[in-house]
Coordinates of C-alpha atoms in Angstrom, one line a residue:
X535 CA -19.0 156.5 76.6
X536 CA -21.8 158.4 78.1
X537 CA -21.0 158.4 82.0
X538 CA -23.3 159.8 84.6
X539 CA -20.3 161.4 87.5
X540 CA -21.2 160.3 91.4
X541 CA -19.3 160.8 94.2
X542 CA -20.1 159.3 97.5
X543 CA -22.2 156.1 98.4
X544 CA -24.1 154.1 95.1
X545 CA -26.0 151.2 95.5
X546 CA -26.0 147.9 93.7
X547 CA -29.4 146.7 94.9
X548 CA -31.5 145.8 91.8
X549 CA -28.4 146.6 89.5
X550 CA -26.3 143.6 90.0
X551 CA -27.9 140.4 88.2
X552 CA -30.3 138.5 90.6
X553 CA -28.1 135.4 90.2
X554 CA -27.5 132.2 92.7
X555 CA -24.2 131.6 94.7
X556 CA -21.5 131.2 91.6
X557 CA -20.7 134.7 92.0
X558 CA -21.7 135.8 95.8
X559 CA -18.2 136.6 96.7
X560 CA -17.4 139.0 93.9
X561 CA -20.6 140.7 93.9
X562 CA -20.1 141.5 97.5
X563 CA -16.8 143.1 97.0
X564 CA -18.0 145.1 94.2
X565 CA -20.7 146.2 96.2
X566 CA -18.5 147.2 99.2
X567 CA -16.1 149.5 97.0
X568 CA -19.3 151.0 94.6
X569 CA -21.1 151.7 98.2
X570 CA -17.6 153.9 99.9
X571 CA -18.5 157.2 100.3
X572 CA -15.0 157.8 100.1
X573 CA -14.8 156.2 96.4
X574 CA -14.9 158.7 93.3
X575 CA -17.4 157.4 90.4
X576 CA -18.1 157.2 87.2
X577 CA -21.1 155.2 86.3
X578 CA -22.7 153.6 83.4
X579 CA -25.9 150.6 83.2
X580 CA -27.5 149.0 80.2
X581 CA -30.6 146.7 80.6
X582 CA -31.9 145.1 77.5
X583 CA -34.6 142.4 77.9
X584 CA -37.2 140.8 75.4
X585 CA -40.3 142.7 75.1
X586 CA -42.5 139.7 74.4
X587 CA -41.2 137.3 77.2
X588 CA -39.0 140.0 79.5
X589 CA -36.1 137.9 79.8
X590 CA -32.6 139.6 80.1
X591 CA -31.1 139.8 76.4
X592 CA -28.6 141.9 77.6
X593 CA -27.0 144.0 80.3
X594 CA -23.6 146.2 80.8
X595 CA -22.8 147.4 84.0
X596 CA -19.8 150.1 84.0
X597 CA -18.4 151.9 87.2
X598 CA -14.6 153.9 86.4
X599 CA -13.2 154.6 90.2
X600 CA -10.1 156.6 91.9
X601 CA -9.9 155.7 95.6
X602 CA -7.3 157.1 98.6
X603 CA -4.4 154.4 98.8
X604 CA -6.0 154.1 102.1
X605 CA -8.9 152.4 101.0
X606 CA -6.9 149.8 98.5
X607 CA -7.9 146.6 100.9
X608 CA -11.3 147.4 98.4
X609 CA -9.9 146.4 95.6
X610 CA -7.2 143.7 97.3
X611 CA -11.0 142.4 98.5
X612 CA -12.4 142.4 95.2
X613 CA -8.9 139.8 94.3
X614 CA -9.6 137.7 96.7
X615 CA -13.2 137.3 95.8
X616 CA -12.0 136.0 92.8
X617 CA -10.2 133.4 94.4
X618 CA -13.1 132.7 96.2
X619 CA -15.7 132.3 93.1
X620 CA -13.0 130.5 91.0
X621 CA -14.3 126.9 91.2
X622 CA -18.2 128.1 89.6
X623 CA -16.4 130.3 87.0
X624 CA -15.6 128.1 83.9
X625 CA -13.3 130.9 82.5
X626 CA -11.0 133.2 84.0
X627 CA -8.3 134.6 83.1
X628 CA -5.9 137.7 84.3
X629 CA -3.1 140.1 82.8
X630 CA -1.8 143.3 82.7
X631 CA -1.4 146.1 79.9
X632 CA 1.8 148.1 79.6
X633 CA 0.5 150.2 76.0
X634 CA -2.4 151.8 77.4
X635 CA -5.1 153.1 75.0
X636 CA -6.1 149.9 73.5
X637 CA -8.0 146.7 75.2
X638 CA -6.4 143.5 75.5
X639 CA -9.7 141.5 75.7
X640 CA -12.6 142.0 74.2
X641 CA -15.7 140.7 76.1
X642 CA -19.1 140.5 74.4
X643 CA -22.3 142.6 75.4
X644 CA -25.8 140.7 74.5
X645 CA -25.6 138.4 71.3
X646 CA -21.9 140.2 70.0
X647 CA -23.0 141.9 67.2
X648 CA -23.2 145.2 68.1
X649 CA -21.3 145.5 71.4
X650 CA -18.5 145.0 73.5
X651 CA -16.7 145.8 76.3
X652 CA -12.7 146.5 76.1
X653 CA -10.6 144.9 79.2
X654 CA -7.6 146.8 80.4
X655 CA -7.6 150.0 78.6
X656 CA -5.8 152.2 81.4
X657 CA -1.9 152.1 80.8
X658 CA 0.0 150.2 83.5
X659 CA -3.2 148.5 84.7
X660 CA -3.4 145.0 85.7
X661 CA -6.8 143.1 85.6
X662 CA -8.9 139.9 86.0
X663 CA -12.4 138.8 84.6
X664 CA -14.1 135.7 84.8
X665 CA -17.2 134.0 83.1
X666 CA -20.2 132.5 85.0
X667 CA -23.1 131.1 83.0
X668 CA -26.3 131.6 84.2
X669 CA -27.7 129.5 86.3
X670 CA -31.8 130.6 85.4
X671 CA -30.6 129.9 81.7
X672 CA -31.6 125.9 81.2
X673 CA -30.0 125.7 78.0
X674 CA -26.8 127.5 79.2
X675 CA -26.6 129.9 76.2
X676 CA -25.8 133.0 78.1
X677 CA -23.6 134.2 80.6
X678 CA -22.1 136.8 83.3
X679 CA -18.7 138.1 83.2
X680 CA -17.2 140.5 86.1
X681 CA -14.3 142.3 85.3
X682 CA -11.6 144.5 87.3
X683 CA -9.4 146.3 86.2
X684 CA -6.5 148.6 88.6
X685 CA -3.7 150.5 88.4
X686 CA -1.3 151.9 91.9
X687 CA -0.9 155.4 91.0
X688 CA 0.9 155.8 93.9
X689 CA -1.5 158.1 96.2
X690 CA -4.4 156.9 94.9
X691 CA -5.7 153.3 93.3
X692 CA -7.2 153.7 89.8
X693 CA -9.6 151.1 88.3
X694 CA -12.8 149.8 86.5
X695 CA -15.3 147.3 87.4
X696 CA -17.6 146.4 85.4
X697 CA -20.6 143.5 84.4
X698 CA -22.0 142.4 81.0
X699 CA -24.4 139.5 80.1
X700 CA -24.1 138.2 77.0
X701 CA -24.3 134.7 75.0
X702 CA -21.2 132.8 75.1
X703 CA -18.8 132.1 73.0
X704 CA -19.2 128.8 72.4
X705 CA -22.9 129.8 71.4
X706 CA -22.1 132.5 69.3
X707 CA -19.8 129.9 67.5
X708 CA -21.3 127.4 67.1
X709 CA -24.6 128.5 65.6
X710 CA -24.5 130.2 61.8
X711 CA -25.3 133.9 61.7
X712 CA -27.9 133.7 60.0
X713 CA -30.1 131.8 62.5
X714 CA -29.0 134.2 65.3
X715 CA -31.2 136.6 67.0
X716 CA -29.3 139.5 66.8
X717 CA -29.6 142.5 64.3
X718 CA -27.2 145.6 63.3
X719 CA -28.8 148.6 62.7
X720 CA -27.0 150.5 60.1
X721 CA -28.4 153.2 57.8
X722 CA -31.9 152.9 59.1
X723 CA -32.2 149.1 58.2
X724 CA -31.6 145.8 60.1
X725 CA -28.9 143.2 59.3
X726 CA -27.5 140.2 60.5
X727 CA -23.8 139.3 60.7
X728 CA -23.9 138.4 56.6
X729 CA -25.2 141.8 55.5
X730 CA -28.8 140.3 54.9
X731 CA -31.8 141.4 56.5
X732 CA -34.9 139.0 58.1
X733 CA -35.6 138.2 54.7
X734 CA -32.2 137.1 53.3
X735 CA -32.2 139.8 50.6
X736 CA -28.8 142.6 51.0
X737 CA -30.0 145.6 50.2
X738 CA -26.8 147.8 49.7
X739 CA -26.6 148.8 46.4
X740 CA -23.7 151.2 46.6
X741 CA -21.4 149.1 49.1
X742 CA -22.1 151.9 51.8
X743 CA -23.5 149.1 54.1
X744 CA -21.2 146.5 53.6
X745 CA -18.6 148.9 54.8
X746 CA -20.1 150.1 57.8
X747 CA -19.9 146.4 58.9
X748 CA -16.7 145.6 57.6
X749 CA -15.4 148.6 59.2
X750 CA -16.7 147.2 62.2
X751 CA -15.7 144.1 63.0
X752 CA -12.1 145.2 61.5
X753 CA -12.5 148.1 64.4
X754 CA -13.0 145.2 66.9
X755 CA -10.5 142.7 65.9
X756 CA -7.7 145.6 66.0
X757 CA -8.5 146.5 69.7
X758 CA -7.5 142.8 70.5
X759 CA -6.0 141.0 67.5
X760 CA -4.8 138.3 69.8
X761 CA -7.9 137.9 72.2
X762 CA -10.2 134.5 72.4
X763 CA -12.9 136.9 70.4
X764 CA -10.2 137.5 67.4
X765 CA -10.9 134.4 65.8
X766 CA -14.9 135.1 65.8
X767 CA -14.5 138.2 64.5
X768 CA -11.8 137.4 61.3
X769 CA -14.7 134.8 60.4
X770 CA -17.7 137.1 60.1
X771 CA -15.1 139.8 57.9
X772 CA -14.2 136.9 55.9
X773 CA -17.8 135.9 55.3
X774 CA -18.5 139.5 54.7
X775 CA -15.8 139.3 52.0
X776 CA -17.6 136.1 50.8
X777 CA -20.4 137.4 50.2
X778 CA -21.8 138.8 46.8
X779 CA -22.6 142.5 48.1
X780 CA -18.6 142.8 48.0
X781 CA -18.5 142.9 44.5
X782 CA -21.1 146.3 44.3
X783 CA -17.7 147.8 45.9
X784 CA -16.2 149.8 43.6
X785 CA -12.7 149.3 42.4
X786 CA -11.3 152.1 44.8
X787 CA -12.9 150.8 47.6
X788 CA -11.9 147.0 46.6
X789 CA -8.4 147.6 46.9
X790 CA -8.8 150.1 50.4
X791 CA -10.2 146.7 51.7
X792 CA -7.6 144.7 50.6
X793 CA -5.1 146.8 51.9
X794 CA -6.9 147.0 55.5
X795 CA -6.9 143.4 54.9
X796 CA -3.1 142.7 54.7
X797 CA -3.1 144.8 58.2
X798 CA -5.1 142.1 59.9
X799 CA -3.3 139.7 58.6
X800 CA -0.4 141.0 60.2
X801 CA -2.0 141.7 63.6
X802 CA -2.7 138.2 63.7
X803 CA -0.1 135.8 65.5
X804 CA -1.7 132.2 64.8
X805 CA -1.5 131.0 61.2
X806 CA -5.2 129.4 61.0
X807 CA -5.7 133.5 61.3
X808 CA -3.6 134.8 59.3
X809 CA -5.1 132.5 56.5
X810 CA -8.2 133.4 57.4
X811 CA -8.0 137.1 56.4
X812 CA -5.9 135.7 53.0
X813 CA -8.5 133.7 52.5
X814 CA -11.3 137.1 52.3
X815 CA -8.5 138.8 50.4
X816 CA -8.4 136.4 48.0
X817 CA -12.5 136.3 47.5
X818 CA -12.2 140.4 46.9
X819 CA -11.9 140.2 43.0
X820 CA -10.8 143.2 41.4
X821 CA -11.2 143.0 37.9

């Protein structure tokens, strides 16, 4: 992750998302901690919007802090901000991660295909996100979540806070990826979540692109197998596994997928899961 290091006082003004009062309390208290002059920084913004009609696509909003155990009423503020905001937020949820190195939750950046952002990553941490949709959005596609994430390290407080806007997950579900909007850029050419481009045609004729995205989304369900996202992405690698382009795989390379398969599999704790990636192991013929 690229990071730009600041030290001292950072404003939010014209970063934060110019929403209504769903998330007023939260937004304040993130703004209180960012703006300390006594709070150590690491920063990082994304802003995507349409070209044609300039609406916000997608945005990721990362700030990585160590503040003096003197200044932890910021992030006990932040807390109770999200007690405050709980009744407009129609997900939240909280937790805590005792491996460290791998996310518990994965939360989606833009339309999901190519990004997202891993919750509670910092060993010993404990954290809470929640999901407002937004209110300039009519058809209620998209939404805002605020995360934090913090860890007593006994002089100091450690944490993240962070901001993406992305379509929900109900969306993202319930349409078929091949209406979406949203394309992965791999090897110079665009495709959706099936391997096809605009056109519908796959054009990886050695099996190079299909596993790039495998690859991918098997990358993403492993840094939370057992997140509300794991589901979502076990279905697009078992459509991926449906599709013809898996047979150009080679016979090698047909039974190195099968194998990363069965490790799925096991990640997975719900059966309708678990028989999802038996289901794409099943559809990888190796003759």
């Amino acid at each position: 992750m690229n990071q730009i290091k600041k030290i001292g006082a950072v404003t939010l003004l014209g970063l934060l998302p110019l929403v209504t009062q769903a998330q007023q309390h939260i937004k304040a208290a993130f703004d209180a901690l960012v703006q300390d002059s006594s709070v150590e920084l690491s920063v990082e913004h994304k802003l995507e919007k349409d070209p044609e009609t300039g609406q916000r696509e997608s945005q990721f909003d990362f700030w990585e802090f160590t503040l003096p155990k003197s200044k932890q009423v910021l992030v006990k503020n932040i807390q109770r901000a999200f007690d405050l905001d709980r009744e407009q937020a129609y997900s939240i949820s909280t937790g805590s991660n005792s491996r460290g190195g791998e996310g518990v939750e994965v939360l989606a950046i833009g339309n999901g295909f190519r990004n997202g952002y891993s919750v509670g990553e910092i060993k010993g941490s404990d954290y809470i996100y929640a999901l407002f949709l937004d209110p300039e959005d009519a058809e209620h596609i998209h939404r805002y979540a605020y995360v934090l994430e913090w860890k007593d390290n006994g002089d100091e407080f450690l944490g993240r806070l962070a901001i993406t806007y992305a379509t929900t997950l109900k969306y993202r579900q319930g349409n078929s990826i091949s209406k979406r909007r949203g394309r992965i850029i791999l090897n110079g050419s665009s495709f959706d979540g099936n391997g096809f481009e605009a056109t519908g045609s796959f054009q990886a004729t050695d099996g190079s692109n299909w596993l790039a995205q495998f690859n991918m989304y098997a990358k993403l369900f492993r840094q939370a197998p057992n997140s509300t996202s794991s589901p979502y992405y076990a279905n697009y690698i078992n459509e991926l596994c449906k599709n013809p382009s898996a047979n150009k795989l080679s016979t090698g390379e047909k039974k190195m997928v099968i194998e990363e398969l069965a490790k799925l599999k096991q990640l997975a704790e719900d059966e309708f899961t678990q028989n999802i990636f038996l289901n794409a192991m099943m559809n990888i013929n190796i003759e």
